[in-house]
Amino acid sequence: MEKAYNPQSIEQKWYDNWEKNNYFAPSGEGNPYCILIPPPNVTGSLHMGHAFQHTIMDTLTRYHRMKGDNTLWQTGTDHAGIATQMVVERQLAAANIKRQDLGRDAFIEKVWEWKHQSGGTITQQMRRLGNSTDWSREAFTMDDNCSNAVKEVFVRLFDEDIIYRGKRLVNWDPKFHTAISDLEVENHEEKGFLWHFRYPLANGAKTADGKDYIVVATTRPETMLGDTAVAVNPADERYKELVGKSVMLPLVNREIPIVADDYVDMEFGTGCVKITPAHDFNDYDVGKRHNIALVNIFSKDASIRTTAEAFDYKGKTLEDFDGRLPEGYPGLDRFDARKKIIADFEQKGLLDSIKDHVLQVPRGDRSNEVVEPFLTDQWYVAVESLAKPAIEAVEQGDIKFVPENWSKTYFQWMYNLQDWCISRQLWWGHRIPAWYDAEGNVYVAEDEASVRKKYNLDESVELSQDNDVLDTWFSSALWPFATLGWPEETKELETFVPSSVLVTGFDIIFFWVARMIMMTLKFTGKVPFKEVYITGLIRDESGEKMSKSKGNVLDPIDLIDGIDLESLVEKRTGGMMQPQKAEKIAKRTRKQFADGIESYGTDALRFTFCALASTSRDINFDLGRVEGYRNFCNKIWNAARFVLSNTEGEDCGQNGGEMELALADRWIWGRLQTAIADYEKHITEYRFDLASSSLYDFIWNEYCGWYLELSKPVLSSDASSDAAKRGTRHTLVNVLDNILRLAHPMMPFLTEEIWQRLAPLAGNDGSTIMTQSFPSYDESRVDSAAVADLEWVKLVVEGVRNIRGEMNISPKTTVPLLVHNGNAEDKRRLQENETFLSTLAKIESIQWTEADDELPMAATSLVGDMEILIPMAGLIDVEAEKARLTKELDKIGKEKARLAGKLSNPNFVDRAPEAVVAKEKEKLAEVEGVLSKLEEQKAQLDNM
RNA sequence: GGGCGCUUAGCUCAGUUGGGAGAGCAUCGCCCUUACAAGGCGAGGGUCACUGGUUCAAGUCCAGUAGCGCCCACCA
């Protein structure tokens, strides 16, 4: 074995081996255990969030596989409609080509090309991470299975009137020319203005205070071209007389009514609101109540139309509407139109005032363009009937959120669910299985032939398919059953629905989790998963969200392989949307990673993710932690080197033979059981942080720190019997074997590499650690007496080490040890463990002294009532020892005062449970004993 | 406006039913001791954000305050 742990040289070969041997497929035996991967974007690449969640999923998967469950980690990727289309369009743009130039079919062909070309990136990266997903079942949301499921679901929901088509206001992205759902709109505060416009009253009407106009306030002046009413609150005395009268809409010169509606807040602005039903969601509702026409003034790119068009609320065009728009406006971009409107109002003396105003601006999550409420024909899912059982499933505990708190977020959204707009005016995606005849009648079935059959349409009827595609999340919603073969009644469907746990971020609870619950319940009658483990978001070390524009992104692969500074700077600053930030980012990066990033390997990265995975909290990713856990890998590596070098070619008891277990052997077997129990408890509760830390503590501090040291004297001493040596070798090998199996789910590569060499010594001929049984707690292995004895040995060693450390006694120097005031138990332990003590504390001789023996001047320490002494002659500075004792006295004195105070409080003694009081008394007695001994020792020194 | 979360050592974070404040990294001292200097041994370091309450006892429970963050929502 190499002297230092080198992840590069061991990782990839094992992954290839596992994959080739098909170890990732379900065994077909045992209890079903299934995790569905949240399908990453097929053309995407692995970011820290993926790496984190995949580590959690893989750890669970490997753990359950070893537990003997019939384990499936269902994998696959998502076609990610807008995101993917954007990427390909951007590439074409570089060659000066628009998708319209290519036409639909050729463009889609290009996207598939891109998918084939870059679609392997993320799956390759998942392999680097060691993810044991069953690749033979890899799915894609646009493959035949999923497409069939999508069509089937769409048709069934349409036939049940749950999917419908309607002309309504939607969130329109003027950049991509498509509708988007409410969820894809991000509202953020931005600074803007509130413009106050004067609308002249028509037909000589006057306000109560004699003015011939009323003032409306708006944040979006350009929409006034589509105003069809002005609204006031019915209770507003100022405008009561004007309700039913009308104003002359400036510029357009259209007479529009003044209506009364409770929606209007009298306190806000002037109490008069312009109503533009075709360009504002609130106004739409107001307009609908008063049956005021919808006037659309925008084209698809949100520029002003040549002429406005008007509709009623059933979507019917109002043919006799005069849609002329004022000169100079048609064709203007909305923001230019805004400027011109303001200028025109000012020029006409109708601009009353302008006030600063902070408002919520809705932007498309992909385009970052200001989204327009826009009147279009779209497909919707009526969610009410689907939501009810989905809410109940969580209420009744059929689905549990972990941490439980997230169910509140889920309920909050589910109780206020709006119909889901599922059509997108894109080309990349599942084309909607709907056809129209020349009259615009709609027919829905899987394909055109089915349509003709279902609706009895012969060949003479011309049909054309709907041009729109479905929201990406529509197919994602079917993931839990579409990937398992639905609508066929497959064995997988039977076995793995519901899946065991969904591991995902809170950011897609609405987008994805809720919709999977609704759809899976609807179509399989079962919940999609029993638990939802919500992970935190990975942020940078100071809590900032990782983003390209901030320049703080870490690539998990760079943490695995390492990267030099220049490449990192180039990666962070290349191809930026805002190149002006590049310099700052480069500077920051150079400062933070002066030497680039070291190669830490996959196992260290995975272990770090586990260690950071505490609940209900975002994760500030700290590179220091990775380094620490890389060192942990090295620790395990070297422990294995030690074990192998002492056991290979030796008799480790694997073939029988008499074995005698030393105290240390019995102790470590017992400690192992505790480690197993702790680990399993924590994993079951999704506390990967606690599981990893108990593992870390056991391996580093107990197995390496104590046990390996304790094994040395047994192995090297001539006094040890063959049986004892065999017992210790056996323990070294088999406890390590258990450690490797415990650690395997989190650190698959390192453990496999070592296990392969270790297995024969443990009498094991399995071909991979992946399919070994997971260690289970074995009470018969816990020897409490041995544990107590060894804890005593540790105390003695620590006592001596403390003196040595504080007194700066060189590690090379061996020291004599005197023991005083010990009891019979101490004496036994001392005699039985002289070798351990001598080796671990570097003691040259041990001398038992009786109560009345004369003692030399010495530095002392206490183990219970027993004093241990290291004579000072030539070794110890009296003043230093005095200082050490004073420090100790001080600490113990404070503790005594605290305990005595507590026990002298009658309230405590009377009211606290007896056991607690007794415990405190016991502690006080102990502390007092220690104190008096320390004082005695100090007095002795003072007398020198 | 509604909902959720966070504040513990210099940094990143644990702390489960209330009962002696912990880990890793960083720091300081001594050591290249035959598994490991990516290491060993020892040490220092905290008014648990603040205020009040409940309790014999509060990092932990309750109320409030401050700061930070997130989600949802139609005030023009």
PDB file of C-alpha atoms (C1' of nucleotides) in Angstrom, chain A residues 3 5 217-218 264-265 268 273 282 357 360 405 412 541 614 617 620 622 625 630-631 634-635 638-639 641-642 687 690 700 704 708-709 712 801-802 806 808 811-812 898 905 907-908 911-913 923, chain B residues 1-8 11-16 19-21 23-26 29-44 55-57 69-76:
ATOM      1  CA  LYS A   3       2.268   5.421   2.298  1.00  0.00           C
ATOM      2  CA  TYR A   5      -3.943   8.004   0.936  1.00  0.00           C
ATOM      3  CA  ALA A 217     -52.278  56.674  -9.867  1.00  0.00           C
ATOM      4  CA  THR A 218     -50.334  54.012 -11.724  1.00  0.00           C
ATOM      5  CA  VAL A 264     -60.391  49.958  -4.256  1.00  0.00           C
ATOM      6  CA  ASP A 265     -58.579  51.087  -1.123  1.00  0.00           C
ATOM      7  CA  PHE A 268     -54.176  54.540  -1.082  1.00  0.00           C
ATOM      8  CA  VAL A 273     -57.928  53.302  -9.847  1.00  0.00           C
ATOM      9  CA  ASN A 282     -56.694  42.566 -10.182  1.00  0.00           C
ATOM     10  CA  HIS A 357     -42.565  54.243  -5.100  1.00  0.00           C
ATOM     11  CA  GLN A 360     -42.946  44.328  -6.455  1.00  0.00           C
ATOM     12  CA  ASN A 405     -41.882  21.718   9.746  1.00  0.00           C
ATOM     13  CA  GLN A 412     -49.903  26.781   3.039  1.00  0.00           C
ATOM     14  CA  GLU A 541     -18.621  29.710   3.518  1.00  0.00           C
ATOM     15  CA  SER A 614     -27.875  18.896   9.811  1.00  0.00           C
ATOM     16  CA  ARG A 617     -30.727  24.835   8.097  1.00  0.00           C
ATOM     17  CA  ASN A 620     -22.403  27.124   4.605  1.00  0.00           C
ATOM     18  CA  ASP A 622     -16.483  25.334   4.463  1.00  0.00           C
ATOM     19  CA  ARG A 625     -14.123  20.726   6.698  1.00  0.00           C
ATOM     20  CA  ARG A 630      -9.598  14.135   3.720  1.00  0.00           C
ATOM     21  CA  ASN A 631      -7.252  13.736   6.662  1.00  0.00           C
ATOM     22  CA  ASN A 634      -5.803   9.254   5.332  1.00  0.00           C
ATOM     23  CA  LYS A 635      -6.205   8.155   8.926  1.00  0.00           C
ATOM     24  CA  ASN A 638      -2.897   4.332   7.508  1.00  0.00           C
ATOM     25  CA  ALA A 639      -4.766   2.365  10.119  1.00  0.00           C
ATOM     26  CA  ARG A 641      -1.684  -0.185   6.505  1.00  0.00           C
ATOM     27  CA  PHE A 642      -0.855  -0.890  10.106  1.00  0.00           C
ATOM     28  CA  ARG A 687     -29.167  12.747  10.983  1.00  0.00           C
ATOM     29  CA  LEU A 690     -24.543  12.832  13.844  1.00  0.00           C
ATOM     30  CA  TRP A 700     -10.201   8.156  14.993  1.00  0.00           C
ATOM     31  CA  CYS A 704      -6.890   4.441  15.959  1.00  0.00           C
ATOM     32  CA  LEU A 708      -4.134   0.329  17.645  1.00  0.00           C
ATOM     33  CA  GLU A 709      -1.705   1.587  20.274  1.00  0.00           C
ATOM     34  CA  LYS A 712       1.180  -3.031  19.753  1.00  0.00           C
ATOM     35  CA  ARG A 801       0.501  12.280  29.781  1.00  0.00           C
ATOM     36  CA  ASN A 802      -0.931  15.406  31.334  1.00  0.00           C
ATOM     37  CA  GLU A 806       2.551  20.252  31.072  1.00  0.00           C
ATOM     38  CA  ASN A 808       7.558  19.414  28.983  1.00  0.00           C
ATOM     39  CA  PRO A 811       8.475  11.916  24.697  1.00  0.00           C
ATOM     40  CA  LYS A 812      11.751  10.042  24.524  1.00  0.00           C
ATOM     41  CA  ARG A 898     -21.036  25.555  42.639  1.00  0.00           C
ATOM     42  CA  ASN A 905     -30.272  25.588  48.712  1.00  0.00           C
ATOM     43  CA  ASN A 907     -35.436  24.567  47.469  1.00  0.00           C
ATOM     44  CA  PHE A 908     -33.193  22.356  45.411  1.00  0.00           C
ATOM     45  CA  ARG A 911     -37.953  19.874  45.268  1.00  0.00           C
ATOM     46  CA  ALA A 912     -35.553  18.293  42.833  1.00  0.00           C
ATOM     47  CA  PRO A 913     -35.975  14.596  42.184  1.00  0.00           C
ATOM     48  CA  LYS A 923     -20.296  14.688  42.832  1.00  0.00           C
TER      49      LYS A 923
ATOM     50  C1'   G B   1     -49.880  41.494   5.092  1.00  0.00           C
ATOM     51  C1'   G B   2     -49.289  35.950   6.225  1.00  0.00           C
ATOM     52  C1'   G B   3     -45.792  31.930   7.230  1.00  0.00           C
ATOM     53  C1'   C B   4     -40.939  29.764   8.364  1.00  0.00           C
ATOM     54  C1'   G B   5     -35.975  29.713  10.009  1.00  0.00           C
ATOM     55  C1'   C B   6     -31.394  31.445  12.212  1.00  0.00           C
ATOM     56  C1'   U B   7     -28.194  34.076  16.285  1.00  0.00           C
ATOM     57  C1'   U B   8     -23.547  28.830  20.980  1.00  0.00           C
ATOM     58  C1'   C B  11     -14.275  30.359  11.639  1.00  0.00           C
ATOM     59  C1'   U B  12     -18.028  26.379  10.124  1.00  0.00           C
ATOM     60  C1'   C B  13     -21.418  23.984  13.156  1.00  0.00           C
ATOM     61  C1'   A B  14     -23.645  19.961  16.952  1.00  0.00           C
ATOM     62  C1'   G B  15     -26.199  20.199  21.650  1.00  0.00           C
ATOM     63  C1'   U B  16     -32.429  14.621  21.189  1.00  0.00           C
ATOM     64  C1'   G B  19     -30.103  18.657  35.659  1.00  0.00           C
ATOM     65  C1'   G B  20     -21.894  18.900  34.984  1.00  0.00           C
ATOM     66  C1'   A B  21     -21.204  24.000  27.606  1.00  0.00           C
ATOM     67  C1'   A B  23     -16.721  18.741  17.571  1.00  0.00           C
ATOM     68  C1'   G B  24     -13.772  19.983  13.287  1.00  0.00           C
ATOM     69  C1'   C B  25     -10.716  23.804  11.578  1.00  0.00           C
ATOM     70  C1'   A B  26      -7.716  27.809  13.367  1.00  0.00           C
ATOM     71  C1'   G B  29       3.664  24.619  23.654  1.00  0.00           C
ATOM     72  C1'   C B  30       6.517  19.970  23.092  1.00  0.00           C
ATOM     73  C1'   C B  31       7.703  16.008  19.567  1.00  0.00           C
ATOM     74  C1'   C B  32       9.801  13.693  12.359  1.00  0.00           C
ATOM     75  C1'   U B  33       8.139   7.899  18.778  1.00  0.00           C
ATOM     76  C1'   U B  34       8.977   1.732  13.712  1.00  0.00           C
ATOM     77  C1'   A B  35       0.262   3.114  10.639  1.00  0.00           C
ATOM     78  C1'   C B  36      -0.353   8.161   9.805  1.00  0.00           C
ATOM     79  C1'   A B  37       3.628  15.553  10.302  1.00  0.00           C
ATOM     80  C1'   A B  38      -2.774  14.846   5.998  1.00  0.00           C
ATOM     81  C1'   G B  39       0.417  12.853  12.365  1.00  0.00           C
ATOM     82  C1'   G B  40       1.167  12.309  18.098  1.00  0.00           C
ATOM     83  C1'   C B  41       0.835  14.432  23.138  1.00  0.00           C
ATOM     84  C1'   G B  42      -0.629  18.572  25.995  1.00  0.00           C
ATOM     85  C1'   A B  43      -2.962  23.497  26.539  1.00  0.00           C
ATOM     86  C1'   G B  44      -5.775  28.048  25.930  1.00  0.00           C
ATOM     87  C1'   U B  55     -38.917  26.359  37.377  1.00  0.00           C
ATOM     88  C1'   C B  56     -35.277  24.068  42.909  1.00  0.00           C
ATOM     89  C1'   A B  57     -32.691  24.308  38.028  1.00  0.00           C
ATOM     90  C1'   G B  69     -32.210  35.165   5.974  1.00  0.00           C
ATOM     91  C1'   C B  70     -36.058  32.579   3.253  1.00  0.00           C
ATOM     92  C1'   C B  71     -41.077  31.485   1.332  1.00  0.00           C
ATOM     93  C1'   C B  72     -46.057  32.968   0.042  1.00  0.00           C
ATOM     94  C1'   A B  73     -49.518  37.184  -1.182  1.00  0.00           C
ATOM     95  C1'   C B  74     -53.526  41.140  -6.246  1.00  0.00           C
ATOM     96  C1'   C B  75     -52.712  47.506  -2.999  1.00  0.00           C
ATOM     97  C1'   A B  76     -53.114  50.683  -8.144  1.00  0.00           C
TER      98        A B  76
END
